Amino acid sequence: MPLRRITISDPADPRLDDIRNLNSSDRRPDLPGGKGLVIAEGPLVVGRLLESAYPVRQLVGFPHRLDSFLAEHPLSGDLPIYEVSREVLAEAAGFDMHRGLLATADRIPLPSVSTIIDHARTVVVLEGVGDHENIGSIFRNSAGLGIDGVLFGAGCADPLYRRSVRVSMGHVLRVPWARLEGKSTTWQRSLDVLRDRGFRLISLTPDEAAVPLSQAMVDDNHQPWSKVALLVGAEGPGLSEHAMRATDIRARIPMAPNTDSLNVATAAAVACWERVRTRF
Amino acid sequence: MPLRRITISDPADPRLDDIRNLNSSDRRPDLPGGKGLVIAEGPLVVGRLLESAYPVRQLVGFPHRLDSFLAEHPLSGDLPIYEVSREVLAEAAGFDMHRGLLATADRIPLPSVSTIIDHARTVVVLEGVGDHENIGSIFRNSAGLGIDGVLFGAGCADPLYRRSVRVSMGHVLRVPWARLEGKSTTWQRSLDVLRDRGFRLISLTPDEAAVPLSQAMVDDNHQPWSKVALLVGAEGPGLSEHAMRATDIRARIPMAPNTDSLNVATAAAVACWERVRTRF
């Protein structure tokens, strides 16, 4: 049993400030007013946070949740471990957290785009994806399908927001990601670094004038491109014209008549699958 | 302006009973205590309900939402159209519905399995999918990717639950679906009807012993099977052993090491794409 396992019975205890009023203070953790922390919920995601490069600050949980978690993840060192009742946690966090296990960590500097693409064969590039759950799903799917990294263009939500971390099942803490510099009408220029490294830049769009996805993924000899950057935009507006113009080709997932485009995370999963399927 | 456009200002008016306390009464609309109605929310889904075979009972909305909806969907006949304020709707429904447009309809008898598979080339078969949003997503994706029908084995949630209808973007009202008869350990026998009609039965599983998806979709001559039934189970437990034994082959979406299986709706979308991609 680690030495630093401490029971806290006062919800106002400042040692619980990391997880206080999560619903409001965590809404934009990267901005002033937010805490800027990474928050992991539930044993699976907390375990992945502990394995990640993010410096963990504390573990908080119900006694029986801590027991079972620590039995499978023996911790050493002086990480504070706070035992709380369901009532104390609910009062501090601002809502009932039935998972009963949390960890917080500090953010770390993002890697450079170059670091990520140096050894990458496939990256996903996002523009205007403002929905935290979609971003979380994109990381979960990218991890599962073996995508090498995710690059953020302008207008995306924070991937380290609590809900993104949860929906990603912690993979946002594992799949490398970085930000392409520039504002909404200029970030596209930073795609040049991908082209310079030999990436084929493919925009995903529902536009019927675009080429079918399978065709866009291969060269004239029907061979898969050696490196692919797959751009996806928000559901609804999709990629900006600026972004699509900066790519080599526009690809579509052919859809049945009178239907809607796929959800952005689903469309990205299908496109990633089409990219990686030939590996197997 | 239709004749039957009526303003209701009393939330207790019995003409609003169809949409009363939606959060509780609609939880299992197919069971006693539920209303058994189909409820469509928002202009897109309400429009699709009006185009469907379901007999619409009423339209309810904020005055400006009704104006813009009726301008695009001229209605005739004697369908009651109720104008309500945001406050009246919130009081009747039990929560604030910012979409401000609803329609209700009666259920209709389900088609037989035979009717659906007679002209189908690809169907999705679900077992134990208890999450309404996943079911909604599966219908949305199936519609988009041109799947011919969805068949329900045991243990699935009601696809006509309000949230499923919404997440499906109304496609649950358009893509044909039916129930395979039998309980959790017997419904699999009803898969025989698919085999008798020449369907290749493919189980989707994360099991590493299963064959890769792309391989399962084609015969020994690398030709796509002429008819495919694709079975998917709940996230977590997956398909039952009973169900998988009743199929011809077990297929997996190969995953990167140390990742999780895809969400069930995403996995189904990838598998459906793999099935239909050769059509384009």
Coordinates of C-alpha atoms in Angstrom, one line a residue:
Chain A
M1 CA 0.0 0.0 0.0
P2 CA 1.6 3.3 -1.0
L3 CA 2.5 5.6 1.8
R4 CA 0.7 8.6 0.4
R5 CA -2.8 7.2 0.4
I6 CA -4.8 9.8 2.3
T7 CA -8.5 10.0 3.1
I8 CA -10.2 13.3 2.5
S9 CA -13.6 13.8 4.0
D10 CA -14.0 17.5 3.5
P11 CA -15.1 18.4 -0.1
A12 CA -13.7 21.9 0.4
D13 CA -10.2 20.5 1.0
P14 CA -7.8 22.4 -1.3
R15 CA -6.1 19.1 -2.2
L16 CA -9.2 18.4 -4.3
D17 CA -8.9 21.7 -6.3
D18 CA -7.6 19.8 -9.3
I19 CA -11.0 18.2 -9.8
R20 CA -13.2 21.0 -8.4
N21 CA -16.3 22.0 -10.4
L22 CA -15.2 20.0 -13.4
N23 CA -18.2 20.8 -15.5
S24 CA -17.4 24.5 -15.6
S25 CA -13.7 24.9 -14.9
D26 CA -12.7 22.2 -17.4
R27 CA -14.7 23.5 -20.3
R28 CA -11.7 25.2 -22.0
P29 CA -8.8 23.8 -19.9
D30 CA -6.4 25.5 -22.2
L31 CA -7.7 29.0 -21.6
P32 CA -7.5 31.4 -18.6
G33 CA -10.1 30.4 -16.1
G34 CA -9.7 26.7 -17.0
K35 CA -7.2 24.7 -15.0
G36 CA -5.2 23.6 -17.9
L37 CA -4.9 20.1 -16.5
V38 CA -5.4 16.7 -18.2
I39 CA -8.1 14.7 -16.5
A40 CA -8.5 11.0 -16.8
E41 CA -11.6 9.1 -15.7
G42 CA -12.0 5.4 -15.1
P43 CA -9.4 2.7 -14.7
L44 CA -8.7 2.2 -18.4
V45 CA -8.0 5.8 -19.1
V46 CA -6.3 6.5 -15.8
G47 CA -4.0 3.5 -16.5
R48 CA -3.1 5.0 -19.9
L49 CA -2.4 8.4 -18.3
L50 CA 0.0 6.7 -15.9
E51 CA 1.8 5.1 -18.8
S52 CA 2.0 8.3 -20.8
A53 CA 4.5 11.2 -20.8
Y54 CA 2.1 13.5 -18.9
P55 CA 3.3 14.2 -15.4
V56 CA 0.6 12.8 -13.1
R57 CA -0.3 15.1 -10.2
Q58 CA -2.7 12.9 -8.2
L59 CA -5.0 10.0 -8.1
V60 CA -8.5 10.4 -6.5
G61 CA -11.0 7.7 -6.0
F62 CA -13.5 5.7 -4.0
P63 CA -11.6 3.3 -1.6
H64 CA -12.7 0.1 -3.4
R65 CA -11.9 1.6 -6.8
L66 CA -8.5 2.5 -5.6
D67 CA -8.0 -0.9 -4.2
S68 CA -8.8 -2.7 -7.4
F69 CA -6.9 -0.2 -9.5
L70 CA -3.7 -0.3 -7.4
A71 CA -3.8 -4.1 -7.3
E72 CA -3.3 -4.0 -11.1
H73 CA -1.1 -0.9 -11.3
P74 CA 1.4 -1.0 -8.4
L75 CA 2.6 2.6 -8.0
S76 CA 5.8 3.7 -6.4
G77 CA 7.1 7.2 -5.6
D78 CA 5.3 9.9 -3.9
L79 CA 2.2 10.4 -6.1
P80 CA -0.6 11.6 -3.8
I81 CA -3.5 9.2 -3.7
Y82 CA -6.7 10.6 -2.2
E83 CA -9.5 8.4 -0.9
V84 CA -12.9 10.0 -1.1
S85 CA -16.5 8.9 -0.6
R86 CA -19.0 9.1 -3.4
E87 CA -20.6 12.1 -1.7
V88 CA -17.3 14.0 -1.2
L89 CA -16.3 13.4 -4.8
A90 CA -19.7 14.5 -6.1
E91 CA -19.6 17.7 -3.9
A92 CA -16.1 18.6 -5.1
A93 CA -16.4 17.7 -8.8
G94 CA -19.9 19.2 -9.0
F95 CA -21.7 16.1 -10.2
D96 CA -22.0 12.4 -9.4
M97 CA -19.0 10.5 -10.9
H98 CA -20.0 6.9 -10.7
R99 CA -16.7 5.7 -12.2
G100 CA -15.1 6.8 -8.9
L101 CA -11.6 7.0 -10.2
L102 CA -9.8 10.0 -11.5
A103 CA -6.2 11.2 -12.1
T104 CA -4.9 14.6 -13.1
A105 CA -1.8 15.6 -14.9
D106 CA 0.0 18.6 -16.2
R107 CA 0.2 19.4 -19.9
I108 CA 3.5 19.0 -21.7
P109 CA 4.9 20.9 -24.7
L110 CA 3.5 19.6 -27.9
P111 CA 5.9 17.8 -30.3
S112 CA 6.8 19.7 -33.5
V113 CA 5.0 18.7 -36.7
S114 CA 8.4 17.5 -38.1
T115 CA 8.9 15.1 -35.2
I116 CA 5.6 13.5 -36.0
I117 CA 5.9 13.3 -39.7
D118 CA 9.5 12.2 -39.8
H119 CA 8.7 8.6 -39.6
A120 CA 5.0 8.7 -40.4
R121 CA 3.3 6.9 -43.3
T122 CA -0.2 8.1 -42.6
V123 CA -1.4 11.2 -40.7
V124 CA -4.9 12.6 -40.2
V125 CA -5.2 16.4 -40.5
L126 CA -8.3 18.1 -38.9
E127 CA -9.8 21.5 -39.7
G128 CA -12.8 23.0 -37.8
V129 CA -13.6 19.9 -35.8
G130 CA -15.2 21.6 -32.8
D131 CA -16.9 18.6 -31.2
H132 CA -14.9 17.0 -28.4
E133 CA -16.5 13.6 -28.8
N134 CA -15.7 13.5 -32.5
I135 CA -12.1 14.4 -31.7
G136 CA -12.0 11.7 -29.1
S137 CA -13.5 9.2 -31.5
I138 CA -11.0 10.2 -34.2
F139 CA -8.1 9.4 -31.8
R140 CA -9.6 6.1 -30.7
N141 CA -10.1 5.0 -34.4
S142 CA -6.7 6.4 -35.4
A143 CA -5.0 4.4 -32.7
G144 CA -6.9 1.2 -33.5
L145 CA -6.2 1.5 -37.2
G146 CA -2.5 2.3 -36.8
I147 CA -2.4 5.9 -37.9
D148 CA 0.9 7.5 -37.0
G149 CA -0.3 11.0 -35.9
V150 CA -3.0 13.7 -35.9
L151 CA -2.3 17.3 -37.0
F152 CA -4.6 20.1 -36.0
G153 CA -5.4 22.9 -38.4
A154 CA -7.5 25.9 -37.4
G155 CA -10.8 25.9 -35.6
C156 CA -10.6 22.6 -33.7
A157 CA -11.6 21.9 -30.1
D158 CA -9.0 21.0 -27.5
P159 CA -8.2 17.3 -27.7
L160 CA -7.2 17.3 -24.1
Y161 CA -10.6 18.3 -22.9
R162 CA -11.9 15.7 -20.4
R163 CA -14.6 14.4 -22.7
S164 CA -12.2 14.0 -25.6
V165 CA -9.8 12.1 -23.4
R166 CA -12.6 9.8 -22.2
V167 CA -14.2 9.1 -25.7
S168 CA -10.7 8.5 -27.1
M169 CA -10.3 5.8 -24.3
G170 CA -7.0 7.6 -23.5
H171 CA -5.5 7.3 -27.0
V172 CA -5.3 11.1 -27.2
L173 CA -2.5 10.6 -24.6
R174 CA -0.7 8.1 -26.9
V175 CA -1.2 8.9 -30.5
P176 CA 1.2 11.7 -31.4
W177 CA -0.4 15.0 -32.3
A178 CA 0.7 18.6 -33.0
R179 CA -0.7 21.9 -34.3
L180 CA -0.1 23.3 -37.7
E181 CA 0.5 27.0 -37.3
G182 CA -1.7 29.8 -38.7
K183 CA -5.2 31.1 -38.6
S184 CA -8.3 29.9 -40.5
T185 CA -7.2 31.3 -43.9
T186 CA -3.4 30.8 -43.5
W187 CA -2.8 27.5 -41.7
Q188 CA -3.2 25.6 -45.0
R189 CA 0.3 27.0 -46.0
S190 CA 1.8 24.9 -43.3
L191 CA 0.7 21.8 -45.3
D192 CA 3.7 22.5 -47.5
V193 CA 5.9 20.7 -45.0
L194 CA 3.9 17.5 -45.6
R195 CA 4.2 17.9 -49.4
D196 CA 7.9 18.5 -49.0
R197 CA 8.3 15.3 -47.2
G198 CA 6.5 13.3 -49.9
F199 CA 3.0 13.1 -48.5
R200 CA 0.1 12.7 -50.8
L201 CA -2.5 15.3 -49.5
I202 CA -6.0 14.0 -49.8
S203 CA -9.1 16.0 -48.8
L204 CA -12.2 14.1 -47.7
T205 CA -15.4 15.8 -49.0
P206 CA -19.0 14.7 -49.7
D207 CA -18.8 16.7 -53.0
E208 CA -19.9 14.4 -55.8
A209 CA -17.4 15.9 -58.2
A210 CA -14.6 14.4 -56.0
V211 CA -13.0 11.1 -56.9
P212 CA -14.1 7.9 -55.1
L213 CA -12.0 7.2 -52.0
S214 CA -10.5 4.0 -53.2
Q215 CA -9.2 5.6 -56.3
A216 CA -7.7 8.6 -54.4
M217 CA -5.7 6.2 -52.2
V218 CA -3.6 4.7 -55.1
D219 CA -1.4 6.1 -57.8
D220 CA -1.8 5.6 -61.6
N221 CA -0.3 2.1 -61.2
H222 CA -2.9 1.2 -58.5
Q223 CA -0.2 1.2 -55.9
P224 CA -0.9 2.8 -52.5
W225 CA 0.9 6.2 -52.0
S226 CA 3.9 5.7 -49.8
K227 CA 2.8 8.6 -47.5
V228 CA -0.7 9.9 -47.1
A229 CA -2.1 12.9 -45.2
L230 CA -5.8 12.6 -44.9
L231 CA -7.7 15.9 -44.3
V232 CA -11.1 15.9 -42.8
G233 CA -13.3 18.9 -41.8
A234 CA -16.3 19.5 -39.6
E235 CA -19.6 17.8 -40.2
G236 CA -21.8 20.2 -42.0
P237 CA -19.4 22.8 -43.5
G238 CA -16.6 20.2 -44.2
L239 CA -13.1 21.4 -45.1
S240 CA -12.7 25.0 -46.2
E241 CA -12.1 25.7 -49.9
H242 CA -8.7 27.1 -48.8
A243 CA -7.8 23.7 -47.3
M244 CA -9.0 21.7 -50.2
R245 CA -7.1 23.8 -52.7
A246 CA -3.9 23.1 -50.7
T247 CA -4.3 19.4 -51.3
D248 CA -3.5 17.1 -54.2
I249 CA -6.9 15.6 -54.6
R250 CA -10.4 15.6 -53.3
A251 CA -11.9 12.2 -52.4
R252 CA -15.4 11.2 -51.5
I253 CA -17.0 8.2 -49.8
P254 CA -19.6 7.4 -52.4
M255 CA -23.0 7.7 -50.7
A256 CA -26.4 6.2 -51.5
P257 CA -29.0 8.7 -53.0
N258 CA -31.0 10.9 -50.5
T259 CA -28.7 10.1 -47.5
D260 CA -26.5 12.3 -45.4
S261 CA -22.8 12.3 -45.3
L262 CA -21.3 10.2 -42.6
N263 CA -20.4 11.5 -39.1
V264 CA -16.9 13.1 -39.4
A265 CA -15.3 10.5 -37.1
T266 CA -17.0 7.6 -39.0
A267 CA -15.9 9.1 -42.3
A268 CA -12.4 9.4 -41.0
A269 CA -12.4 5.8 -39.8
V270 CA -13.6 4.6 -43.2
A271 CA -10.9 6.6 -45.0
C272 CA -8.2 5.4 -42.6
W273 CA -9.4 1.9 -43.1
E274 CA -9.2 2.3 -46.9
R275 CA -5.6 3.6 -46.4
V276 CA -4.4 0.8 -44.1
R277 CA -6.5 -2.2 -45.4
T278 CA -3.9 -3.0 -48.0
R279 CA -1.3 -3.5 -45.3
F280 CA -3.0 -6.6 -44.0
Chain B
M1 CA -51.8 28.0 -44.3
P2 CA -53.4 24.7 -43.4
L3 CA -56.7 24.9 -41.7
R4 CA -55.8 22.8 -38.7
R5 CA -53.0 25.1 -37.3
I6 CA -54.1 25.6 -33.7
T7 CA -52.4 27.5 -31.0
I8 CA -52.1 25.7 -27.6
S9 CA -51.2 27.8 -24.6
D10 CA -52.0 25.4 -21.8
P11 CA -49.2 22.8 -21.3
A12 CA -51.8 20.5 -19.7
D13 CA -53.9 20.4 -22.9
P14 CA -54.6 16.7 -23.6
R15 CA -53.8 17.4 -27.3
L16 CA -50.1 17.5 -26.2
D17 CA -50.3 14.1 -24.5
D18 CA -48.3 12.5 -27.4
I19 CA -45.3 14.5 -26.4
R20 CA -45.8 14.7 -22.6
N21 CA -42.9 13.9 -20.3
L22 CA -40.8 12.5 -23.1
N23 CA -37.8 11.7 -21.0
S24 CA -39.6 9.2 -18.9
S25 CA -42.6 7.9 -20.9
D26 CA -40.6 7.4 -24.0
R27 CA -37.8 5.4 -22.5
R28 CA -39.2 2.1 -23.7
P29 CA -41.9 3.1 -26.1
D30 CA -42.5 -0.4 -27.1
L31 CA -43.5 -1.5 -23.6
P32 CA -46.5 -0.9 -21.4
G33 CA -46.2 2.5 -19.8
G34 CA -44.5 3.9 -22.8
K35 CA -46.6 5.5 -25.5
G36 CA -45.5 3.3 -28.3
L37 CA -45.3 6.3 -30.6
V38 CA -42.6 7.2 -33.1
I39 CA -41.3 10.7 -32.3
A40 CA -39.3 12.8 -34.7
E41 CA -37.4 15.9 -33.7
G42 CA -36.1 18.7 -35.9
P43 CA -37.0 19.6 -39.5
L44 CA -34.8 17.0 -41.2
V45 CA -36.1 14.1 -39.3
V46 CA -39.7 15.4 -39.2
G47 CA -39.5 15.7 -43.0
R48 CA -38.4 12.1 -43.3
L49 CA -41.2 10.9 -41.0
L50 CA -43.7 12.7 -43.2
E51 CA -42.2 10.9 -46.3
S52 CA -42.3 7.5 -44.5
A53 CA -45.0 4.9 -44.2
Y54 CA -45.6 5.7 -40.6
P55 CA -49.0 7.4 -40.1
V56 CA -48.3 10.8 -38.7
R57 CA -50.5 11.9 -35.9
Q58 CA -49.5 15.5 -35.3
L59 CA -47.0 18.2 -35.8
V60 CA -46.0 20.4 -32.8
G61 CA -43.7 23.4 -32.9
F62 CA -42.8 27.0 -32.2
P63 CA -44.6 29.3 -34.7
H64 CA -41.5 30.4 -36.6
R65 CA -40.2 26.8 -36.8
L66 CA -43.6 25.7 -38.2
D67 CA -43.5 28.6 -40.7
S68 CA -40.2 27.7 -42.1
F69 CA -40.9 23.9 -42.1
L70 CA -44.3 24.3 -43.8
A71 CA -42.9 26.6 -46.4
E72 CA -40.7 23.7 -47.6
H73 CA -43.1 20.9 -46.9
P74 CA -46.6 22.0 -48.0
L75 CA -49.0 19.7 -46.1
S76 CA -52.5 18.9 -47.1
G77 CA -55.2 16.9 -45.4
D78 CA -56.3 17.2 -41.8
L79 CA -53.1 16.6 -39.9
P80 CA -53.3 18.6 -36.7
I81 CA -50.6 21.2 -36.4
Y82 CA -50.1 22.7 -32.9
E83 CA -48.4 26.0 -32.3
V84 CA -46.8 26.2 -28.9
S85 CA -44.4 28.6 -27.2
R86 CA -41.0 27.5 -26.0
E87 CA -42.3 27.5 -22.4
V88 CA -45.4 25.5 -23.2
L89 CA -43.4 22.9 -25.1
A90 CA -40.8 22.6 -22.3
E91 CA -43.5 22.2 -19.7
A92 CA -45.3 19.5 -21.6
A93 CA -42.3 17.6 -22.8
G94 CA -40.5 17.9 -19.5
F95 CA -37.3 19.6 -20.8
D96 CA -36.3 22.5 -23.1
M97 CA -36.4 21.4 -26.7
H98 CA -34.5 24.0 -28.6
R99 CA -35.2 22.4 -31.9
G100 CA -38.8 23.5 -31.5
L101 CA -40.3 21.1 -34.0
L102 CA -41.7 17.6 -33.4
A103 CA -44.0 15.1 -35.1
T104 CA -45.5 11.9 -33.7
A105 CA -46.6 8.9 -35.6
D106 CA -48.1 5.4 -34.9
R107 CA -46.0 2.3 -35.3
I108 CA -46.8 0.0 -38.1
P109 CA -46.4 -3.8 -38.4
L110 CA -42.8 -4.7 -39.2
P111 CA -42.1 -6.3 -42.6
S112 CA -41.2 -10.0 -42.6
V113 CA -37.6 -11.0 -42.8
S114 CA -38.3 -12.6 -46.2
T115 CA -39.6 -9.3 -47.6
I116 CA -36.4 -7.6 -46.7
I117 CA -34.0 -10.3 -47.9
D118 CA -35.8 -11.2 -51.1
H119 CA -34.1 -8.4 -53.1
A120 CA -31.2 -7.7 -50.7
R121 CA -27.5 -8.1 -51.5
T122 CA -26.2 -6.9 -48.1
V123 CA -27.9 -6.9 -44.7
V124 CA -26.6 -6.1 -41.3
V125 CA -27.6 -8.4 -38.4
L126 CA -27.4 -7.1 -34.8
E127 CA -27.2 -9.0 -31.6
G128 CA -27.2 -7.5 -28.1
V129 CA -26.8 -3.9 -29.3
G130 CA -28.4 -2.2 -26.4
D131 CA -27.3 1.4 -27.0
H132 CA -29.8 3.6 -28.8
E133 CA -27.2 5.9 -30.2
N134 CA -25.2 3.0 -31.6
I135 CA -28.4 1.7 -33.3
G136 CA -29.1 5.1 -34.7
S137 CA -25.6 5.4 -36.0
I138 CA -25.8 2.0 -37.6
F139 CA -28.9 3.0 -39.5
R140 CA -27.4 6.3 -40.6
N141 CA -24.3 4.6 -41.8
S142 CA -26.2 1.7 -43.4
A143 CA -28.4 4.2 -45.3
G144 CA -25.4 6.2 -46.5
L145 CA -23.4 3.1 -47.6
G146 CA -26.4 1.6 -49.4
I147 CA -27.0 -1.4 -47.2
D148 CA -30.4 -3.1 -48.0
G149 CA -31.7 -3.8 -44.5
V150 CA -31.1 -4.4 -40.9
L151 CA -32.2 -7.5 -39.0
F152 CA -32.5 -7.7 -35.2
G153 CA -31.4 -10.7 -33.2
A154 CA -32.0 -10.9 -29.5
G155 CA -31.1 -8.3 -26.9
C156 CA -31.2 -5.1 -28.9
A157 CA -32.6 -1.8 -27.9
D158 CA -35.7 -0.4 -29.7
P159 CA -34.6 1.3 -32.9
L160 CA -37.7 3.5 -32.8
Y161 CA -36.7 5.0 -29.5
R162 CA -36.6 8.8 -29.9
R163 CA -32.8 9.0 -29.6
S164 CA -32.2 6.3 -32.1
V165 CA -34.5 8.0 -34.6
R166 CA -32.6 11.3 -34.0
V167 CA -29.1 9.9 -34.3
S168 CA -30.1 7.9 -37.4
M169 CA -31.2 11.3 -38.9
G170 CA -34.5 9.6 -39.6
H171 CA -33.0 6.7 -41.6
V172 CA -34.5 4.2 -39.2
L173 CA -37.8 5.2 -40.8
R174 CA -36.4 4.5 -44.3
V175 CA -34.0 1.5 -44.2
P176 CA -36.1 -1.7 -44.0
W177 CA -35.7 -3.6 -40.8
A178 CA -37.2 -6.7 -39.2
R179 CA -36.8 -9.0 -36.2
L180 CA -35.4 -12.5 -36.3
E181 CA -37.5 -14.6 -34.0
G182 CA -36.2 -16.4 -30.9
K183 CA -34.6 -15.7 -27.6
S184 CA -30.9 -15.2 -26.8
T185 CA -29.9 -18.8 -27.3
T186 CA -32.3 -19.7 -30.1
W187 CA -32.6 -16.7 -32.5
Q188 CA -29.5 -17.8 -34.3
R189 CA -31.5 -20.7 -35.9
S190 CA -33.5 -18.1 -37.8
L191 CA -30.3 -17.2 -39.6
D192 CA -30.9 -20.4 -41.7
V193 CA -33.3 -18.4 -43.8
L194 CA -30.5 -16.2 -44.9
R195 CA -28.2 -19.2 -45.7
D196 CA -31.1 -20.8 -47.6
R197 CA -31.3 -17.7 -49.8
G198 CA -27.6 -17.8 -50.6
F199 CA -26.2 -15.2 -48.1
R200 CA -22.7 -15.6 -46.9
L201 CA -22.9 -15.1 -43.1
I202 CA -20.0 -13.2 -41.7
S203 CA -19.4 -12.6 -38.0
L204 CA -17.5 -9.4 -37.0
T205 CA -15.3 -10.0 -34.0
P206 CA -12.1 -8.6 -32.5
D207 CA -10.8 -12.1 -32.0
E208 CA -7.3 -12.3 -33.4
A209 CA -7.9 -15.9 -34.7
A210 CA -10.5 -14.5 -37.1
V211 CA -9.6 -13.8 -40.7
P212 CA -9.0 -10.3 -41.8
L213 CA -12.1 -8.5 -42.9
S214 CA -11.0 -7.9 -46.6
Q215 CA -10.3 -11.7 -46.9
A216 CA -13.7 -12.6 -45.5
M217 CA -15.6 -10.5 -48.0
V218 CA -14.4 -12.4 -51.0
D219 CA -14.5 -16.0 -52.2
D220 CA -11.5 -18.2 -53.1
N221 CA -11.3 -16.5 -56.5
H222 CA -11.2 -13.1 -54.8
Q223 CA -14.6 -12.2 -56.0
P224 CA -17.1 -10.5 -53.7
W225 CA -19.8 -12.8 -52.4
S226 CA -23.0 -12.1 -54.2
K227 CA -25.0 -11.8 -50.9
V228 CA -23.6 -11.0 -47.5
A229 CA -25.2 -10.9 -44.0
L230 CA -22.8 -9.1 -41.7
L231 CA -23.3 -9.9 -38.0
V232 CA -22.2 -7.4 -35.3
G233 CA -22.6 -7.7 -31.6
A234 CA -22.5 -5.3 -28.7
E235 CA -19.3 -3.4 -27.8
G236 CA -17.6 -5.3 -25.0
P237 CA -19.1 -8.8 -25.1
G238 CA -19.4 -8.8 -28.9
L239 CA -21.4 -11.5 -30.6
S240 CA -22.4 -14.6 -28.6
E241 CA -20.6 -17.8 -29.4
H242 CA -24.0 -19.2 -30.4
A243 CA -24.3 -16.5 -33.0
M244 CA -20.8 -16.9 -34.4
R245 CA -21.2 -20.7 -34.7
A246 CA -24.2 -20.1 -36.8
T247 CA -22.2 -18.1 -39.4
D248 CA -19.8 -19.2 -42.2
I249 CA -16.8 -17.2 -41.1
R250 CA -15.4 -15.0 -38.4
A251 CA -13.9 -11.8 -39.6
R252 CA -11.9 -9.1 -37.8
I253 CA -10.8 -5.6 -38.5
P254 CA -7.1 -5.9 -37.8
M255 CA -6.1 -3.5 -35.0
A256 CA -2.9 -2.0 -33.9
P257 CA -1.3 -3.5 -30.8
N258 CA -2.5 -2.2 -27.4
T259 CA -5.6 -0.6 -28.7
D260 CA -9.3 -1.2 -28.2
S261 CA -11.8 -2.6 -30.6
L262 CA -13.7 0.1 -32.6
N263 CA -17.0 1.3 -31.4
V264 CA -19.7 -1.1 -32.7
A265 CA -21.3 1.5 -35.1
T266 CA -17.8 2.4 -36.4
A267 CA -16.8 -1.2 -36.9
A268 CA -20.1 -1.9 -38.7
A269 CA -19.5 1.1 -40.9
V270 CA -15.9 0.0 -41.8
A271 CA -17.2 -3.6 -42.5
C272 CA -20.1 -2.2 -44.7
W273 CA -17.6 0.0 -46.5
E274 CA -15.4 -3.0 -47.2
R275 CA -18.5 -4.8 -48.5
V276 CA -19.7 -2.0 -50.8
R277 CA -16.3 -0.4 -51.8
T278 CA -16.0 -2.8 -54.7
R279 CA -19.2 -1.5 -56.2
F280 CA -17.8 1.9 -57.0

